[in-house]
Amino acid sequence: MIRVEGLRKSFGDVRAVAGVDLEVERGEILVLLGQNGAGKSTTLRCLGGILRPDGGLIELDGLRLPESLDSVRARLGVVPDQARIYGRNTAPEYLDHFGYLYGVPAPIRRRRIATLLERFELADRKNTVLAAYSRGMAQKVALIRATLHDPDWIFCDEPTAGLDPVAAADMRRYLDEQKLRGAALIVTTHVLSEAELMADRIAIMRSGVVVTHGALDELRQQAGRGRRFIAHLARGVPDPEPVSSWLGEHALDHSIEGDRLHYTLPWQSGAGERADFAARLQALLAEQGAPFHELEEEETSLESVYLEAMAAPDGPPHPALRADLPTRWGGEGIRAPRMFRSLRNQGSLLRHALPFYVSSWWRRGDLSWVMYLNAFVLLLVVGTSLFGQLPGVAGQVAQRFAGGQALQAGLLLP
């Protein structure tokens, strides 16, 4: 389960997240719904360990951030709002690289990559570099990368942005498959129809806080007075007074407009009560020679729920101010992933990374500064692997090896 209490994050004087409480069970999709700037993306980045919150509590299956950040990242999949992919590699190369970093065994990850590329209709483009992919295709690759290791928690920031309706529907089906597998998902969007189609529960955010949340039916109950019905009459009611008087006593509200009659019953009214009400109403209308030939329930739309939430006044002070929640995260804070790990892993990392980067350089077709920068990073890795220290570090061993003079700053001169 994902548990968030009193999450806060500010950028200077701008409070992006002003105290968010969330709970997401395994096998559930929670949709964060709100306008641009409501704090949805910042909330996801805090949950994924990308940003350091100013305060609050984050727990994923009992693992608390930032103390258990490394363990969380190994079981987390993140799809950003814009797919950031290595354009000079093919999809299989790119996905194999990340599958390796996630610790997926080679036979399993290659089988999964082939299956998922086929699943998302990208198999025929497997030899095409990612720079030639459309935005929608790149978004599919980003989703495959995020779920390649069967993560327990999946965070998706606007996952269907830039997709055509068919591709968006396929993306929703895939996220639903991840839910059925037992993952807990948080998805952000500002498109109401997307939220309505994929959400088990919805949290509506405004100005950095969750103003309302719950299942869609629960939100409809909060937004509307009750169940609204429309009766389509055979003709207009000649004398509406008896019908209107009876409705005034037994319905929450009503209106008669020509050959249509509207009325509202309490949410808690059962199916039997609603059927008895309709039968009595039909008898009264028949006496007027205007029985209804169709009766339908008028469903409160998510748009109505959303607009009401946006118009509601700000609530009381948030639980973020509770004294038992962290108000300052540890000095260590959010750490970047360990690049080199231990020396025992250097050989394996180098054997995997070298072909990946060389293939990327080869396709560049020029000796750009980026290539030199990557070569320098590889030099650091090789030096760390061979000598247990970075090349150029001052010391007696380094002096004998290089035959040079050790500077105080730690660099070597010939």
XYZ file of C-alpha atoms in Angstrom:
414
model
C 0.000 0.000 0.000
C 1.129 3.546 -0.734
C 0.558 5.879 2.209
C 1.159 9.632 2.081
C 0.407 12.037 4.931
C 0.876 15.795 5.006
C 3.214 15.938 1.988
C 4.559 19.454 1.363
C 6.896 20.888 -1.243
C 7.723 24.504 -2.090
C 9.899 26.125 -4.740
C 11.000 29.393 -3.233
C 7.860 31.317 -2.328
C 5.640 29.069 -4.452
C 3.969 26.260 -2.517
C 3.460 23.486 -5.090
C 2.187 20.845 -2.654
C 0.544 22.186 0.485
C -0.293 19.028 2.435
C -1.408 15.943 0.517
C -2.868 12.781 2.095
C -3.237 9.699 -0.104
C -3.696 5.953 0.279
C -3.492 3.493 -2.613
C -3.997 -0.235 -2.133
C -2.290 -2.924 -4.214
C -4.400 -3.770 -7.258
C -5.866 -0.264 -7.460
C -5.547 2.750 -9.765
C -5.763 6.187 -8.177
C -6.105 9.085 -10.613
C -4.861 12.518 -9.549
C -7.119 14.952 -11.369
C -6.572 18.682 -11.532
C -5.751 21.628 -13.730
C -2.205 22.455 -14.779
C -0.214 23.709 -11.805
C -2.362 21.930 -9.222
C 0.650 19.979 -7.869
C 0.037 16.585 -9.484
C 3.455 16.152 -11.116
C 5.307 17.514 -8.078
C 3.496 15.004 -5.881
C 4.575 12.131 -8.156
C 8.182 13.325 -8.217
C 8.272 13.414 -4.442
C 6.820 9.899 -4.241
C 9.360 8.627 -6.779
C 12.343 10.055 -4.899
C 13.161 12.632 -7.585
C 12.357 15.641 -5.378
C 12.973 16.045 -1.661
C 9.766 17.110 0.117
C 9.802 19.843 2.735
C 7.818 17.634 5.111
C 5.326 14.836 5.462
C 5.321 11.059 5.439
C 5.782 8.705 2.453
C 5.549 4.932 2.896
C 5.364 2.274 0.187
C 4.497 -1.160 1.594
C 6.037 -0.077 4.895
C 9.250 1.254 3.312
C 9.671 4.873 4.377
C 11.360 7.524 2.267
C 14.099 8.639 2.223
C 15.548 5.919 4.484
C 14.594 3.064 2.133
C 14.983 4.927 -1.152
C 17.292 2.367 -2.796
C 14.908 -0.503 -1.983
C 11.944 1.511 -3.258
C 13.581 2.399 -6.571
C 14.262 -1.275 -7.323
C 10.502 -1.968 -7.131
C 9.222 1.257 -8.723
C 8.252 2.131 -12.294
C 7.876 5.767 -13.404
C 6.475 7.096 -16.685
C 7.239 10.847 -16.933
C 5.026 13.349 -18.708
C 7.529 13.498 -21.577
C 9.374 10.340 -22.604
C 13.105 10.913 -22.156
C 14.763 8.226 -24.234
C 18.201 7.700 -25.810
C 17.519 8.685 -29.394
C 20.583 7.016 -30.949
C 19.682 3.505 -29.785
C 17.044 1.109 -30.980
C 14.175 0.134 -28.711
C 15.588 -3.354 -27.906
C 19.003 -1.866 -27.036
C 17.466 0.841 -24.862
C 15.116 -1.515 -23.030
C 17.784 -4.190 -22.567
C 20.017 -1.592 -20.933
C 17.376 -0.603 -18.387
C 16.331 -4.201 -17.824
C 19.926 -4.944 -16.900
C 20.059 -1.990 -14.512
C 16.872 -3.263 -12.853
C 18.453 -6.693 -12.401
C 16.182 -8.628 -14.768
C 18.069 -11.752 -15.997
C 19.085 -11.563 -19.660
C 16.858 -14.398 -21.017
C 13.800 -13.031 -19.182
C 14.279 -9.410 -20.170
C 14.890 -10.228 -23.843
C 11.777 -12.374 -23.939
C 9.736 -9.643 -22.236
C 11.088 -6.961 -24.554
C 10.138 -8.959 -27.647
C 6.669 -9.686 -26.229
C 5.960 -6.086 -25.211
C 7.216 -4.599 -28.483
C 4.820 -6.937 -30.251
C 2.084 -6.043 -27.747
C 2.408 -2.319 -28.529
C 2.844 -2.853 -32.300
C 6.467 -1.682 -32.283
C 8.113 -4.944 -33.375
C 8.374 -3.780 -36.995
C 10.323 -0.705 -35.805
C 12.773 -2.571 -33.594
C 15.737 -1.738 -35.837
C 14.836 1.964 -36.047
C 16.628 4.398 -33.742
C 14.372 5.980 -31.126
C 15.027 9.497 -32.436
C 12.816 8.588 -35.410
C 9.893 7.528 -33.191
C 6.793 9.691 -32.897
C 5.809 11.063 -29.495
C 3.191 8.372 -29.060
C 5.650 5.598 -29.931
C 8.230 7.033 -27.533
C 5.571 7.099 -24.807
C 4.927 3.402 -25.376
C 8.652 2.658 -25.041
C 8.747 4.653 -21.790
C 5.860 2.578 -20.423
C 7.592 -0.685 -21.392
C 10.774 0.517 -19.670
C 8.843 1.389 -16.490
C 7.137 -2.020 -16.255
C 9.862 -4.325 -17.580
C 10.806 -5.485 -14.058
C 7.203 -6.049 -12.850
C 7.269 -3.159 -10.333
C 5.048 -3.113 -7.265
C 4.272 0.601 -7.668
C 3.784 2.474 -10.933
C 3.576 6.270 -11.253
C 2.391 7.648 -14.607
C 2.355 11.366 -15.359
C -0.097 12.056 -18.209
C 0.592 8.633 -19.837
C -1.862 9.081 -22.744
C -0.727 12.590 -23.723
C 0.008 12.734 -27.439
C -1.620 9.362 -28.198
C -4.387 8.787 -30.710
C -7.657 7.325 -29.334
C -6.759 3.739 -30.307
C -3.296 3.936 -28.721
C -4.720 5.646 -25.619
C -7.269 2.844 -25.179
C -4.479 0.261 -25.516
C -2.430 2.145 -22.906
C -5.381 2.074 -20.485
C -5.826 -1.669 -21.039
C -2.159 -2.256 -20.265
C -2.348 -0.226 -17.047
C -5.405 -2.245 -16.091
C -3.372 -5.418 -16.659
C -0.737 -4.090 -14.272
C -3.466 -3.446 -11.695
C -4.764 -7.005 -12.042
C -1.181 -8.231 -11.532
C -1.310 -6.575 -8.104
C 0.574 -3.315 -8.653
C -0.530 -0.048 -7.038
C -0.800 2.735 -9.622
C -1.035 6.514 -9.390
C -1.877 8.246 -12.665
C -2.152 11.990 -13.236
C -4.320 13.677 -15.842
C -6.407 16.773 -16.428
C -8.659 15.016 -18.955
C -11.937 14.095 -17.262
C -12.829 11.307 -19.691
C -9.478 9.598 -19.042
C -10.035 9.672 -15.294
C -13.556 8.303 -15.671
C -12.373 5.382 -17.813
C -9.412 4.141 -15.793
C -9.839 5.163 -12.138
C -10.857 2.991 -9.221
C -10.642 6.116 -7.090
C -10.137 9.778 -7.961
C -8.389 12.514 -5.983
C -9.078 16.057 -7.222
C -6.236 18.488 -6.531
C -6.371 22.264 -6.427
C -3.580 24.644 -5.366
C -1.446 21.854 -3.935
C -4.104 20.117 -1.814
C -6.583 17.279 -2.351
C -10.001 18.918 -2.120
C -12.023 15.707 -2.500
C -11.363 12.040 -3.163
C -13.161 8.716 -3.399
C -14.711 6.292 -5.868
C -16.623 7.913 -8.717
C -20.014 7.009 -7.235
C -18.942 8.492 -3.890
C -17.892 11.723 -5.580
C -21.194 11.889 -7.406
C -23.029 11.541 -4.125
C -20.968 14.346 -2.633
C -21.664 16.622 -5.592
C -25.384 15.946 -6.096
C -28.393 16.066 -3.757
C -29.550 12.609 -4.817
C -30.526 10.375 -7.727
C -32.071 12.398 -10.560
C -34.632 10.871 -12.933
C -36.277 12.009 -16.177
C -39.745 10.741 -17.146
C -40.597 11.116 -20.852
C -44.370 11.682 -21.038
C -46.813 10.781 -23.812
C -47.873 14.444 -23.835
C -47.917 17.471 -21.586
C -49.821 17.215 -18.282
C -53.195 19.060 -18.616
C -53.464 19.768 -14.863
C -50.030 19.509 -13.247
C -51.151 20.632 -9.782
C -52.035 17.167 -8.304
C -48.820 15.614 -9.667
C -46.676 18.552 -8.531
C -48.241 18.511 -5.068
C -47.540 14.794 -4.629
C -43.951 15.163 -5.891
C -43.394 18.036 -3.459
C -44.207 15.683 -0.570
C -42.242 12.620 -1.733
C -39.270 13.890 -3.797
C -36.329 16.121 -2.907
C -37.091 18.377 -5.864
C -38.989 18.194 -9.156
C -39.935 20.117 -12.269
C -42.439 19.618 -15.114
C -41.444 21.046 -18.491
C -43.780 20.140 -21.339
C -43.560 16.401 -21.972
C -40.647 15.907 -19.535
C -40.786 15.508 -15.779
C -37.673 15.678 -13.601
C -37.444 14.524 -9.981
C -34.760 13.672 -7.421
C -34.775 10.898 -4.784
C -32.348 10.462 -1.858
C -29.129 8.510 -2.524
C -30.028 5.954 0.119
C -33.355 5.034 -1.509
C -33.376 1.353 -2.452
C -34.396 -0.244 -5.732
C -37.758 -1.298 -4.272
C -38.514 2.210 -3.052
C -37.645 3.688 -6.434
C -39.873 1.158 -8.217
C -42.825 1.895 -5.891
C -42.314 5.627 -6.420
C -42.318 5.200 -10.213
C -45.498 3.062 -10.093
C -47.364 5.658 -8.010
C -46.168 8.462 -10.296
C -47.288 6.523 -13.356
C -50.772 6.104 -11.847
C -51.069 9.855 -11.196
C -49.907 10.713 -14.714
C -52.307 8.155 -16.234
C -55.180 9.910 -14.502
C -54.126 13.038 -16.415
C -53.895 11.110 -19.680
C -50.119 11.678 -19.839
C -48.325 8.506 -18.667
C -44.577 8.237 -19.160
C -43.291 5.835 -21.820
C -39.657 5.987 -20.692
C -37.948 6.573 -17.346
C -34.189 7.098 -17.126
C -31.755 7.998 -14.395
C -29.750 11.152 -15.049
C -26.207 10.391 -13.930
C -24.168 13.141 -12.278
C -21.176 13.656 -14.571
C -17.582 13.791 -13.419
C -17.485 17.263 -14.974
C -20.134 18.418 -12.479
C -18.149 16.870 -9.616
C -14.946 18.532 -10.833
C -16.473 21.973 -11.324
C -18.022 21.877 -7.875
C -14.684 20.879 -6.335
C -12.927 23.724 -8.155
C -15.531 26.232 -6.970
C -15.634 25.074 -3.333
C -14.009 27.360 -0.742
C -10.718 26.349 0.789
C -11.014 23.845 3.609
C -9.712 24.010 7.187
C -6.002 23.854 8.076
C -4.493 20.678 6.702
C -3.138 17.733 8.738
C 0.269 18.595 7.277
C 0.717 20.815 10.328
C 0.422 17.857 12.715
C 3.299 17.627 15.152
C 3.830 13.871 14.665
C 4.746 14.182 10.965
C 8.318 14.950 9.819
C 8.764 18.663 9.165
C 12.359 18.403 7.970
C 13.762 15.437 6.108
C 17.144 14.076 7.153
C 20.302 15.841 6.113
C 21.083 12.963 3.781
C 17.828 13.606 1.958
C 17.169 12.187 -1.470
C 20.271 10.537 -2.867
C 21.135 9.991 -6.483
C 21.364 6.319 -7.535
C 24.792 4.792 -6.917
C 26.597 4.929 -10.250
C 29.581 2.692 -9.555
C 28.234 0.424 -6.732
C 30.987 -1.814 -5.371
C 34.199 -2.752 -7.187
C 32.956 -6.335 -7.483
C 30.288 -5.146 -9.946
C 32.577 -3.098 -12.191
C 33.439 -5.875 -14.628
C 29.804 -6.842 -15.177
C 28.701 -3.214 -15.488
C 31.464 -2.447 -17.971
C 30.744 -5.514 -20.120
C 27.120 -4.421 -20.419
C 27.540 -0.650 -20.719
C 30.425 -0.519 -23.208
C 28.565 -2.065 -26.201
C 25.510 0.032 -25.360
C 27.408 3.329 -25.456
C 29.623 2.367 -28.399
C 26.554 1.586 -30.507
C 25.165 5.008 -29.608
C 28.422 6.771 -30.546
C 28.718 4.895 -33.835
C 25.309 6.086 -34.973
C 26.158 9.724 -34.215
C 28.407 9.851 -37.252
C 30.617 12.571 -35.796
C 33.074 13.158 -32.950
C 30.958 15.622 -30.994
C 31.744 16.897 -27.516
C 29.107 14.526 -26.143
C 31.197 11.577 -27.329
C 34.262 12.909 -25.529
C 32.232 13.448 -22.380
C 30.943 9.865 -22.487
C 34.474 8.603 -23.089
C 35.640 10.481 -20.005
C 32.910 8.853 -17.896
C 33.991 5.429 -19.154
C 37.599 6.279 -18.299
C 36.522 6.947 -14.725
C 34.732 3.597 -14.582
C 37.784 1.738 -15.972
C 40.099 3.526 -13.564
C 37.880 2.701 -10.627
C 37.718 -0.939 -11.703
C 41.475 -1.337 -12.213
C 42.946 0.683 -9.379
C 40.142 1.020 -6.811
C 40.465 4.805 -7.101
C 39.723 7.440 -9.722
C 42.532 8.169 -12.229
C 44.579 11.185 -11.274
C 44.144 10.938 -7.499
C 47.307 12.055 -5.731
C 49.296 9.388 -3.906
C 52.502 7.354 -4.026
C 50.972 4.593 -6.189
C 49.617 7.123 -8.652
C 52.995 8.850 -8.886
C 54.875 5.615 -9.634
C 52.292 4.560 -12.222
C 52.213 7.856 -14.099
C 55.780 8.913 -13.521
C 54.600 12.403 -12.848
C 54.304 14.992 -10.111
C 51.323 14.916 -7.760
C 49.670 18.279 -7.344
C 47.964 19.251 -4.116
C 44.634 19.365 -5.916
C 45.003 15.704 -6.787
C 45.794 15.986 -10.521
C 48.890 14.594 -12.222
C 51.309 16.396 -14.491
C 53.803 14.542 -16.728
